[in-house]
PDB file of C-alpha atoms and ligand atoms in Angstrom:
ATOM      1  CA  MET A   1     145.856 126.383 175.261  1.00  0.00           C
ATOM      2  CA  SER A   2     144.548 125.073 172.429  1.00  0.00           C
ATOM      3  CA  LYS A   3     142.478 127.959 171.584  1.00  0.00           C
ATOM      4  CA  LEU A   4     146.056 129.620 171.879  1.00  0.00           C
ATOM      5  CA  LYS A   5     148.060 127.702 169.402  1.00  0.00           C
ATOM      6  CA  THR A   6     144.669 127.424 167.339  1.00  0.00           C
ATOM      7  CA  LYS A   7     145.270 131.718 167.497  1.00  0.00           C
ATOM      8  CA  THR A   8     148.653 131.265 167.193  1.00  0.00           C
ATOM      9  CA  LEU A   9     148.466 129.455 164.113  1.00  0.00           C
ATOM     10  CA  HIS A  10     146.295 131.798 162.338  1.00  0.00           C
ATOM     11  CA  ASP A  11     148.610 134.659 163.551  1.00  0.00           C
ATOM     12  CA  LYS A  12     151.334 133.319 161.549  1.00  0.00           C
ATOM     13  CA  MET A  13     149.596 133.052 158.708  1.00  0.00           C
ATOM     14  CA  ALA A  14     148.712 136.366 158.990  1.00  0.00           C
ATOM     15  CA  GLU A  15     152.169 138.186 160.043  1.00  0.00           C
ATOM     16  CA  ARG A  16     154.560 136.095 157.839  1.00  0.00           C
ATOM     17  CA  GLY A  17     152.474 135.003 154.880  1.00  0.00           C
ATOM     18  CA  LEU A  18     153.235 131.479 155.038  1.00  0.00           C
ATOM     19  CA  ALA A  19     153.627 129.530 158.129  1.00  0.00           C
ATOM     20  CA  ARG A  20     156.253 126.977 157.603  1.00  0.00           C
ATOM     21  CA  ILE A  21     155.560 123.636 159.266  1.00  0.00           C
ATOM     22  CA  MET A  22     157.500 120.806 160.060  1.00  0.00           C
ATOM     23  CA  ALA A  23     156.762 117.070 160.123  1.00  0.00           C
ATOM     24  CA  ALA A  24     156.735 115.093 163.967  1.00  0.00           C
ATOM     25  CA  HIS A  25     156.306 111.719 164.694  1.00  0.00           C
ATOM     26  CA  SER A  26     157.473 111.984 168.242  1.00  0.00           C
ATOM     27  CA  PRO A  27     157.286 115.014 171.127  1.00  0.00           C
ATOM     28  CA  LEU A  28     161.296 114.442 170.707  1.00  0.00           C
ATOM     29  CA  SER A  29     160.794 115.341 166.814  1.00  0.00           C
ATOM     30  CA  ALA A  30     158.673 118.085 167.837  1.00  0.00           C
ATOM     31  CA  ARG A  31     160.491 119.887 170.365  1.00  0.00           C
ATOM     32  CA  LEU A  32     163.509 120.062 167.922  1.00  0.00           C
ATOM     33  CA  ALA A  33     160.720 121.895 165.201  1.00  0.00           C
ATOM     34  CA  GLU A  34     160.419 124.392 167.881  1.00  0.00           C
ATOM     35  CA  GLU A  35     163.653 124.954 168.723  1.00  0.00           C
ATOM     36  CA  ALA A  36     164.455 125.222 165.581  1.00  0.00           C
ATOM     37  CA  GLY A  37     162.028 128.023 164.914  1.00  0.00           C
ATOM     38  CA  PHE A  38     159.238 126.365 162.827  1.00  0.00           C
ATOM     39  CA  ASP A  39     155.516 127.799 163.281  1.00  0.00           C
ATOM     40  CA  GLY A  40     154.182 124.787 163.681  1.00  0.00           C
ATOM     41  CA  LEU A  41     154.019 120.876 163.427  1.00  0.00           C
ATOM     42  CA  TRP A  42     152.138 118.623 161.320  1.00  0.00           C
ATOM     43  CA  ALA A  43     151.263 115.766 162.706  1.00  0.00           C
ATOM     44  CA  SER A  44     152.142 113.180 159.742  1.00  0.00           C
ATOM     45  CA  GLY A  45     150.571 109.730 159.039  1.00  0.00           C
ATOM     46  CA  PHE A  46     153.432 108.923 156.650  1.00  0.00           C
ATOM     47  CA  GLU A  47     156.367 109.805 159.158  1.00  0.00           C
ATOM     48  CA  LEU A  48     154.721 108.039 162.234  1.00  0.00           C
ATOM     49  CA  SER A  49     153.402 104.640 159.780  1.00  0.00           C
ATOM     50  CA  ALA A  50     158.088 104.974 159.016  1.00  0.00           C
ATOM     51  CA  LEU A  51     158.383 105.471 162.696  1.00  0.00           C
ATOM     52  CA  TYR A  52     156.672 101.761 163.036  1.00  0.00           C
ATOM     53  CA  GLY A  53     158.093 100.392 160.027  1.00  0.00           C
ATOM     54  CA  LEU A  54     155.005 100.233 158.398  1.00  0.00           C
ATOM     55  CA  PRO A  55     153.683 101.268 155.183  1.00  0.00           C
ATOM     56  CA  ASP A  56     151.294 104.746 155.122  1.00  0.00           C
ATOM     57  CA  VAL A  57     148.508 102.979 153.585  1.00  0.00           C
ATOM     58  CA  SER A  58     145.813 103.193 156.598  1.00  0.00           C
ATOM     59  CA  VAL A  59     147.260 100.633 158.616  1.00  0.00           C
ATOM     60  CA  ILE A  60     148.228 103.058 162.042  1.00  0.00           C
ATOM     61  CA  THR A  61     144.524 103.608 163.767  1.00  0.00           C
ATOM     62  CA  MET A  62     142.977 106.777 164.638  1.00  0.00           C
ATOM     63  CA  SER A  63     143.943 105.427 168.128  1.00  0.00           C
ATOM     64  CA  GLU A  64     147.783 105.405 167.636  1.00  0.00           C
ATOM     65  CA  HIS A  65     147.625 108.375 165.643  1.00  0.00           C
ATOM     66  CA  LEU A  66     145.980 110.128 168.842  1.00  0.00           C
ATOM     67  CA  GLN A  67     147.891 109.021 171.275  1.00  0.00           C
ATOM     68  CA  MET A  68     151.359 110.450 169.404  1.00  0.00           C
ATOM     69  CA  MET A  69     149.125 113.983 168.596  1.00  0.00           C
ATOM     70  CA  ARG A  70     148.573 114.384 172.395  1.00  0.00           C
ATOM     71  CA  ALA A  71     151.989 113.441 173.721  1.00  0.00           C
ATOM     72  CA  ILE A  72     153.075 115.889 171.081  1.00  0.00           C
ATOM     73  CA  ALA A  73     150.850 118.175 172.480  1.00  0.00           C
ATOM     74  CA  GLU A  74     151.908 117.982 175.830  1.00  0.00           C
ATOM     75  CA  ARG A  75     155.852 118.604 174.567  1.00  0.00           C
ATOM     76  CA  THR A  76     155.377 121.813 172.800  1.00  0.00           C
ATOM     77  CA  SER A  77     153.719 125.116 172.798  1.00  0.00           C
ATOM     78  CA  LEU A  78     153.347 124.891 169.050  1.00  0.00           C
ATOM     79  CA  PRO A  79     150.221 124.577 166.836  1.00  0.00           C
ATOM     80  CA  ILE A  80     149.943 121.068 165.567  1.00  0.00           C
ATOM     81  CA  VAL A  81     147.994 120.679 161.748  1.00  0.00           C
ATOM     82  CA  ALA A  82     147.078 116.898 162.100  1.00  0.00           C
ATOM     83  CA  ASP A  83     147.028 114.416 159.002  1.00  0.00           C
ATOM     84  CA  ILE A  84     143.799 112.538 160.132  1.00  0.00           C
ATOM     85  CA  ASP A  85     144.287 110.627 156.270  1.00  0.00           C
ATOM     86  CA  THR A  86     140.796 109.730 154.395  1.00  0.00           C
ATOM     87  CA  GLY A  87     139.326 110.410 157.837  1.00  0.00           C
ATOM     88  CA  PHE A  88     139.256 107.083 159.588  1.00  0.00           C
ATOM     89  CA  GLY A  89     135.916 105.864 157.404  1.00  0.00           C
ATOM     90  CA  ASN A  90     132.658 107.758 155.841  1.00  0.00           C
ATOM     91  CA  ALA A  91     131.156 111.386 157.043  1.00  0.00           C
ATOM     92  CA  VAL A  92     129.994 109.732 160.271  1.00  0.00           C
ATOM     93  CA  ASN A  93     133.952 109.047 161.609  1.00  0.00           C
ATOM     94  CA  VAL A  94     134.883 112.280 160.647  1.00  0.00           C
ATOM     95  CA  HIS A  95     132.635 114.448 162.716  1.00  0.00           C
ATOM     96  CA  TYR A  96     133.596 111.732 165.407  1.00  0.00           C
ATOM     97  CA  ALA A  97     137.364 112.182 164.583  1.00  0.00           C
ATOM     98  CA  ILE A  98     137.104 116.221 164.539  1.00  0.00           C
ATOM     99  CA  GLY A  99     135.750 115.855 168.103  1.00  0.00           C
ATOM    100  CA  GLN A 100     138.600 114.075 169.235  1.00  0.00           C
ATOM    101  CA  TYR A 101     141.357 115.459 167.356  1.00  0.00           C
ATOM    102  CA  GLU A 102     140.554 119.005 168.849  1.00  0.00           C
ATOM    103  CA  ALA A 103     140.007 117.733 172.261  1.00  0.00           C
ATOM    104  CA  ALA A 104     144.075 116.103 171.501  1.00  0.00           C
ATOM    105  CA  GLY A 105     144.855 119.589 171.594  1.00  0.00           C
ATOM    106  CA  ALA A 106     145.082 120.271 167.307  1.00  0.00           C
ATOM    107  CA  SER A 107     144.527 123.691 165.807  1.00  0.00           C
ATOM    108  CA  ALA A 108     144.167 121.969 162.147  1.00  0.00           C
ATOM    109  CA  VAL A 109     142.949 118.622 160.423  1.00  0.00           C
ATOM    110  CA  VAL A 110     143.945 117.929 156.952  1.00  0.00           C
ATOM    111  CA  ILE A 111     141.534 115.512 155.087  1.00  0.00           C
ATOM    112  CA  GLU A 112     142.131 113.667 152.336  1.00  0.00           C
ATOM    113  CA  ASP A 113     139.760 113.021 149.293  1.00  0.00           C
ATOM    114  CA  LYS A 114     140.716 109.091 148.523  1.00  0.00           C
ATOM    115  CA  THR A 115     139.429 106.146 148.714  1.00  0.00           C
ATOM    116  CA  PHE A 116     139.571 104.624 152.164  1.00  0.00           C
ATOM    117  CA  PRO A 117     141.919 102.744 152.763  1.00  0.00           C
ATOM    118  CA  LYS A 118     144.392 105.213 151.050  1.00  0.00           C
ATOM    119  CA  VAL A 119     147.655 104.580 149.623  1.00  0.00           C
ATOM    120  CA  THR A 120     150.465 106.910 150.289  1.00  0.00           C
ATOM    121  CA  SER A 121     150.965 109.904 147.301  1.00  0.00           C
ATOM    122  CA  LEU A 122     154.247 110.096 146.364  1.00  0.00           C
ATOM    123  CA  VAL A 123     154.663 105.850 145.875  1.00  0.00           C
ATOM    124  CA  ALA A 124     155.901 105.465 141.969  1.00  0.00           C
ATOM    125  CA  GLY A 125     152.480 103.635 140.387  1.00  0.00           C
ATOM    126  CA  GLY A 126     150.387 104.155 143.884  1.00  0.00           C
ATOM    127  CA  ARG A 127     146.871 103.115 143.038  1.00  0.00           C
ATOM    128  CA  GLN A 128     145.337 106.613 144.031  1.00  0.00           C
ATOM    129  CA  GLU A 129     141.391 106.339 143.908  1.00  0.00           C
ATOM    130  CA  LEU A 130     139.095 109.904 144.816  1.00  0.00           C
ATOM    131  CA  LEU A 131     135.655 109.700 146.411  1.00  0.00           C
ATOM    132  CA  ARG A 132     132.789 111.212 144.765  1.00  0.00           C
ATOM    133  CA  ILE A 133     133.187 114.581 144.880  1.00  0.00           C
ATOM    134  CA  GLU A 134     129.537 115.021 147.198  1.00  0.00           C
ATOM    135  CA  GLU A 135     131.006 112.341 149.273  1.00  0.00           C
ATOM    136  CA  PHE A 136     133.582 114.735 149.992  1.00  0.00           C
ATOM    137  CA  GLN A 137     131.551 117.676 150.330  1.00  0.00           C
ATOM    138  CA  GLY A 138     129.700 115.395 153.506  1.00  0.00           C
ATOM    139  CA  LYS A 139     133.160 115.165 155.049  1.00  0.00           C
ATOM    140  CA  LEU A 140     133.879 118.677 154.971  1.00  0.00           C
ATOM    141  CA  GLU A 141     130.211 119.472 156.307  1.00  0.00           C
ATOM    142  CA  ALA A 142     130.820 116.952 158.955  1.00  0.00           C
ATOM    143  CA  ALA A 143     134.204 117.929 159.931  1.00  0.00           C
ATOM    144  CA  ALA A 144     133.140 121.956 159.570  1.00  0.00           C
ATOM    145  CA  ASN A 145     129.793 120.750 161.839  1.00  0.00           C
ATOM    146  CA  ALA A 146     131.675 119.208 164.400  1.00  0.00           C
ATOM    147  CA  ARG A 147     134.267 121.642 165.691  1.00  0.00           C
ATOM    148  CA  LYS A 148     133.620 123.948 168.650  1.00  0.00           C
ATOM    149  CA  ASP A 149     136.075 126.234 167.991  1.00  0.00           C
ATOM    150  CA  PRO A 150     135.689 128.407 164.851  1.00  0.00           C
ATOM    151  CA  ASP A 151     139.010 129.388 164.708  1.00  0.00           C
ATOM    152  CA  PHE A 152     139.803 125.451 164.072  1.00  0.00           C
ATOM    153  CA  LEU A 153     140.716 124.549 160.592  1.00  0.00           C
ATOM    154  CA  ILE A 154     139.757 122.089 158.060  1.00  0.00           C
ATOM    155  CA  ILE A 155     141.717 121.958 155.219  1.00  0.00           C
ATOM    156  CA  ALA A 156     140.861 119.797 152.393  1.00  0.00           C
ATOM    157  CA  ARG A 157     143.422 117.881 150.653  1.00  0.00           C
ATOM    158  CA  ASN A 158     143.006 117.446 146.711  1.00  0.00           C
ATOM    159  CA  GLU A 159     144.602 114.650 145.374  1.00  0.00           C
ATOM    160  CA  ALA A 160     143.617 115.324 142.164  1.00  0.00           C
ATOM    161  CA  LEU A 161     147.032 115.624 140.588  1.00  0.00           C
ATOM    162  CA  ILE A 162     148.015 112.850 142.131  1.00  0.00           C
ATOM    163  CA  ALA A 163     145.629 110.094 140.543  1.00  0.00           C
ATOM    164  CA  GLY A 164     146.784 112.123 137.034  1.00  0.00           C
ATOM    165  CA  LEU A 165     143.079 113.789 137.247  1.00  0.00           C
ATOM    166  CA  GLY A 166     144.568 116.920 135.730  1.00  0.00           C
ATOM    167  CA  GLU A 167     144.409 120.472 136.626  1.00  0.00           C
ATOM    168  CA  GLU A 168     140.902 121.432 135.402  1.00  0.00           C
ATOM    169  CA  GLU A 169     139.645 118.646 137.806  1.00  0.00           C
ATOM    170  CA  ALA A 170     141.965 119.563 140.529  1.00  0.00           C
ATOM    171  CA  LEU A 171     140.219 123.184 140.283  1.00  0.00           C
ATOM    172  CA  ARG A 172     136.549 122.242 140.155  1.00  0.00           C
ATOM    173  CA  ARG A 173     137.112 120.091 142.782  1.00  0.00           C
ATOM    174  CA  ALA A 174     138.774 122.884 144.969  1.00  0.00           C
ATOM    175  CA  ALA A 175     135.655 125.011 144.168  1.00  0.00           C
ATOM    176  CA  ALA A 176     133.549 122.343 145.360  1.00  0.00           C
ATOM    177  CA  TYR A 177     135.577 121.728 148.807  1.00  0.00           C
ATOM    178  CA  GLU A 178     135.666 125.173 149.064  1.00  0.00           C
ATOM    179  CA  GLU A 179     131.636 125.405 148.977  1.00  0.00           C
ATOM    180  CA  ALA A 180     131.226 122.697 151.299  1.00  0.00           C
ATOM    181  CA  GLY A 181     133.531 124.901 154.301  1.00  0.00           C
ATOM    182  CA  ALA A 182     137.152 124.067 153.872  1.00  0.00           C
ATOM    183  CA  ASP A 183     139.084 126.794 154.869  1.00  0.00           C
ATOM    184  CA  MET A 184     141.971 125.957 152.777  1.00  0.00           C
ATOM    185  CA  ILE A 185     142.788 123.706 150.000  1.00  0.00           C
ATOM    186  CA  LEU A 186     145.507 121.077 150.469  1.00  0.00           C
ATOM    187  CA  ILE A 187     146.970 120.664 146.683  1.00  0.00           C
ATOM    188  CA  HIS A 188     149.431 117.745 146.594  1.00  0.00           C
ATOM    189  CA  SER A 189     151.465 116.802 143.540  1.00  0.00           C
ATOM    190  CA  LYS A 190     154.506 114.400 142.915  1.00  0.00           C
ATOM    191  CA  ARG A 191     155.770 116.236 139.778  1.00  0.00           C
ATOM    192  CA  LYS A 192     159.566 116.670 140.323  1.00  0.00           C
ATOM    193  CA  THR A 193     159.463 120.632 139.994  1.00  0.00           C
ATOM    194  CA  PRO A 194     157.208 123.365 140.564  1.00  0.00           C
ATOM    195  CA  ASP A 195     155.481 124.123 137.626  1.00  0.00           C
ATOM    196  CA  GLU A 196     151.787 121.974 138.219  1.00  0.00           C
ATOM    197  CA  VAL A 197     151.634 123.418 141.498  1.00  0.00           C
ATOM    198  CA  GLU A 198     152.161 127.068 140.495  1.00  0.00           C
ATOM    199  CA  SER A 199     150.144 126.684 137.550  1.00  0.00           C
ATOM    200  CA  PHE A 200     146.885 125.475 139.547  1.00  0.00           C
ATOM    201  CA  VAL A 201     148.275 127.948 142.141  1.00  0.00           C
ATOM    202  CA  ARG A 202     147.920 130.516 139.487  1.00  0.00           C
ATOM    203  CA  ASN A 203     144.471 129.591 137.843  1.00  0.00           C
ATOM    204  CA  TRP A 204     142.698 129.412 141.072  1.00  0.00           C
ATOM    205  CA  ASN A 205     140.687 131.651 141.834  1.00  0.00           C
ATOM    206  CA  GLY A 206     138.538 130.644 144.695  1.00  0.00           C
ATOM    207  CA  THR A 207     138.895 132.394 148.353  1.00  0.00           C
ATOM    208  CA  ALA A 208     140.452 129.823 150.491  1.00  0.00           C
ATOM    209  CA  PRO A 209     144.618 129.996 150.500  1.00  0.00           C
ATOM    210  CA  ILE A 210     146.264 127.219 149.431  1.00  0.00           C
ATOM    211  CA  VAL A 211     148.527 124.894 151.465  1.00  0.00           C
ATOM    212  CA  ILE A 212     151.550 122.754 149.588  1.00  0.00           C
ATOM    213  CA  VAL A 213     153.859 120.039 150.802  1.00  0.00           C
ATOM    214  CA  PRO A 214     156.800 120.105 148.255  1.00  0.00           C
ATOM    215  CA  THR A 215     158.272 117.049 149.132  1.00  0.00           C
ATOM    216  CA  ALA A 216     158.731 115.920 145.281  1.00  0.00           C
ATOM    217  CA  TYR A 217     159.786 119.331 143.922  1.00  0.00           C
ATOM    218  CA  PRO A 218     161.744 121.077 146.634  1.00  0.00           C
ATOM    219  CA  GLN A 219     163.180 123.940 144.360  1.00  0.00           C
ATOM    220  CA  MET A 220     159.913 125.481 145.685  1.00  0.00           C
ATOM    221  CA  THR A 221     161.162 127.619 148.225  1.00  0.00           C
ATOM    222  CA  GLU A 222     159.364 129.519 151.092  1.00  0.00           C
ATOM    223  CA  SER A 223     159.817 132.714 149.089  1.00  0.00           C
ATOM    224  CA  ARG A 224     159.306 131.644 145.222  1.00  0.00           C
ATOM    225  CA  ALA A 225     155.604 129.854 147.348  1.00  0.00           C
ATOM    226  CA  LYS A 226     155.170 133.170 148.675  1.00  0.00           C
ATOM    227  CA  SER A 227     155.608 135.458 145.644  1.00  0.00           C
ATOM    228  CA  LEU A 228     152.679 132.955 144.423  1.00  0.00           C
ATOM    229  CA  LYS A 229     150.410 134.984 146.749  1.00  0.00           C
ATOM    230  CA  LYS A 230     148.022 132.634 147.173  1.00  0.00           C
ATOM    231  CA  ILE A 231     149.629 129.689 149.638  1.00  0.00           C
ATOM    232  CA  ARG A 232     149.477 130.431 153.021  1.00  0.00           C
ATOM    233  CA  MET A 233     150.919 127.183 154.739  1.00  0.00           C
ATOM    234  CA  LEU A 234     154.105 124.924 153.565  1.00  0.00           C
ATOM    235  CA  ILE A 235     154.125 121.475 154.823  1.00  0.00           C
ATOM    236  CA  TYR A 236     157.829 119.847 155.440  1.00  0.00           C
ATOM    237  CA  GLY A 237     156.128 116.683 155.162  1.00  0.00           C
ATOM    238  CA  ASN A 238     158.859 113.786 156.573  1.00  0.00           C
ATOM    239  CA  HIS A 239     162.092 115.597 156.887  1.00  0.00           C
ATOM    240  CA  GLY A 240     162.558 114.883 160.449  1.00  0.00           C
ATOM    241  CA  ILE A 241     162.378 110.933 159.609  1.00  0.00           C
ATOM    242  CA  ARG A 242     164.620 111.273 156.523  1.00  0.00           C
ATOM    243  CA  ALA A 243     167.170 113.231 158.421  1.00  0.00           C
ATOM    244  CA  ALA A 244     167.301 110.562 161.433  1.00  0.00           C
ATOM    245  CA  VAL A 245     167.272 107.343 159.222  1.00  0.00           C
ATOM    246  CA  THR A 246     170.210 109.305 157.058  1.00  0.00           C
ATOM    247  CA  ALA A 247     172.322 110.030 160.501  1.00  0.00           C
ATOM    248  CA  MET A 248     171.411 106.422 162.418  1.00  0.00           C
ATOM    249  CA  GLN A 249     172.594 104.794 158.985  1.00  0.00           C
ATOM    250  CA  LYS A 250     175.756 106.336 158.474  1.00  0.00           C
ATOM    251  CA  LEU A 251     176.267 106.263 162.280  1.00  0.00           C
ATOM    252  CA  PHE A 252     175.817 102.749 162.615  1.00  0.00           C
ATOM    253  CA  ALA A 253     178.114 101.221 159.616  1.00  0.00           C
ATOM    254  CA  GLN A 254     180.473 103.904 161.520  1.00  0.00           C
ATOM    255  CA  ILE A 255     180.214 101.719 164.394  1.00  0.00           C
ATOM    256  CA  ILE A 256     180.391  98.394 162.681  1.00  0.00           C
ATOM    257  CA  ALA A 257     183.311  99.245 160.403  1.00  0.00           C
ATOM    258  CA  GLU A 258     185.330 100.635 163.384  1.00  0.00           C
ATOM    259  CA  GLY A 259     184.345  98.083 165.470  1.00  0.00           C
ATOM    260  CA  GLY A 260     183.256 100.424 168.601  1.00  0.00           C
ATOM    261  CA  ILE A 261     182.069 104.276 169.371  1.00  0.00           C
ATOM    262  CA  GLU A 262     185.494 105.766 170.054  1.00  0.00           C
ATOM    263  CA  LYS A 263     185.458 107.578 167.287  1.00  0.00           C
ATOM    264  CA  ALA A 264     181.716 107.750 166.603  1.00  0.00           C
ATOM    265  CA  ASP A 265     181.018 109.229 169.604  1.00  0.00           C
ATOM    266  CA  ARG A 266     182.344 112.504 169.209  1.00  0.00           C
ATOM    267  CA  GLU A 267     180.272 112.696 166.072  1.00  0.00           C
ATOM    268  CA  ILE A 268     177.123 113.093 167.997  1.00  0.00           C
ATOM    269  CA  VAL A 269     175.891 114.979 170.473  1.00  0.00           C
ATOM    270  CA  SER A 270     176.261 114.263 174.199  1.00  0.00           C
ATOM    271  CA  VAL A 271     174.359 112.428 176.900  1.00  0.00           C
ATOM    272  CA  GLU A 272     173.574 116.079 178.504  1.00  0.00           C
ATOM    273  CA  GLU A 273     172.182 117.063 175.323  1.00  0.00           C
ATOM    274  CA  ILE A 274     169.661 114.833 175.716  1.00  0.00           C
ATOM    275  CA  PHE A 275     169.144 115.003 179.601  1.00  0.00           C
ATOM    276  CA  ARG A 276     168.826 118.801 178.436  1.00  0.00           C
ATOM    277  CA  LEU A 277     165.798 117.911 176.306  1.00  0.00           C
ATOM    278  CA  GLN A 278     164.577 115.670 178.830  1.00  0.00           C
ATOM    279  CA  ASN A 279     164.560 118.434 181.405  1.00  0.00           C
ATOM    280  CA  MET A 280     166.424 115.730 184.004  1.00  0.00           C
ATOM    281  CA  GLY A 281     167.180 119.516 185.517  1.00  0.00           C
ATOM    282  CA  GLY A 282     163.230 119.853 186.288  1.00  0.00           C
ATOM    283  CA  VAL A 283     163.904 116.101 188.213  1.00  0.00           C
ATOM    284  CA  LYS A 284     167.027 117.414 190.314  1.00  0.00           C
ATOM    285  CA  GLU A 285     164.958 120.632 190.795  1.00  0.00           C
ATOM    286  CA  LYS A 286     162.259 118.644 192.262  1.00  0.00           C
ATOM    287  CA  GLU A 287     164.391 116.592 193.868  1.00  0.00           C
ATOM    288  CA  GLY A 288     165.812 119.246 196.065  1.00  0.00           C
ATOM    289  CA  LYS A 289     162.528 119.968 197.035  1.00  0.00           C
ATOM    290  CA  TYR A 290     160.842 117.369 197.591  1.00  0.00           C
ATOM    291  CA  LEU A 291     163.138 114.684 198.812  1.00  0.00           C
ATOM    292  CA  ARG A 292     163.713 114.628 202.630  1.00  0.00           C
TER     293      ARG A 292
HETATM  294  C1  SPV B 301     152.689 113.002 155.133  1.00  0.00           C
HETATM  295  O1  SPV B 301     153.584 112.964 155.719  1.00  0.00           O
HETATM  296  O2  SPV B 301     151.744 111.721 155.734  1.00  0.00           O
HETATM  297  C2  SPV B 301     151.678 112.976 154.026  1.00  0.00           C
HETATM  298  C3  SPV B 301     152.593 114.037 153.198  1.00  0.00           C
HETATM  299  O3  SPV B 301     150.215 113.188 153.768  1.00  0.00           O
HETATM  300  S1  SPV B 301     152.839 112.625 151.692  1.00  0.00           S
HETATM  301  O4  SPV B 301     153.141 111.792 152.487  1.00  0.00           O
HETATM  302  O5  SPV B 301     153.434 113.694 150.662  1.00  0.00           O
HETATM  303  O6  SPV B 301     151.547 111.994 151.405  1.00  0.00           O
HETATM  304 MG1   MG B 302     150.035 111.450 155.239  1.00  0.00          MG
END
């Protein structure tokens, strides 16, 4: 099954020119992304941390992330791009993690070039420390050697722009990461406009395709990304959890304000819709067949 998912991810990038990947923090959010028509899922560390009400600073463990990854993989047929942060330690830990994530059903991993423990990328004034290039190359080599399926993607996440080191350093790192065996380069930016990423992409003359996460610069539409030619994957990094928070904040406030659910009940999906998403129909079918 996961071999099929890995192939699907490659096919989507080839067919559409750009794979659209939506963040998932639960099997339910993964199912909703699949029904909406996304090409794959982002097992986001930020979303999972937020789900636990925790900051995205390497507090969530590999086991917790893997457990959710497995639950998501069981409930959806979409390929999963796993966010493994800094790889949970050094290159030896990365080697071990790749085996775990591949077995759990991921089709790709993103490993970032920050030191452990990391600080989430988009926070203003965040402590952003990068590994030495050689050390990160060792992690990428370990990842590439550890995978069993050669189509399992190793995506190197380049945080040079996030750390304020400039485009030249970002390009230098991207070239070194490609040389170490990265299949794709994720270039991250917290600039409020796409210009920083667009300039990087135009000046990137390696062969590894580019991945972007345009949370900070939402003007970067899919067609704008495609027009740059080298971007093959666009990750919507946290829109599921933000949509859930928006909806819950609004509804919970309404119930308190109105002193009941009479009006609010008409503004949310029915219980029957949740039954559908839980596949209660399958329970009825099994009851009919096996309960005597
Ligand atoms: C995540 O979604 O966990 C990411 C993307 O790594 S970001 O939050 O922008 O760092
Ligand atoms: Mg993350």
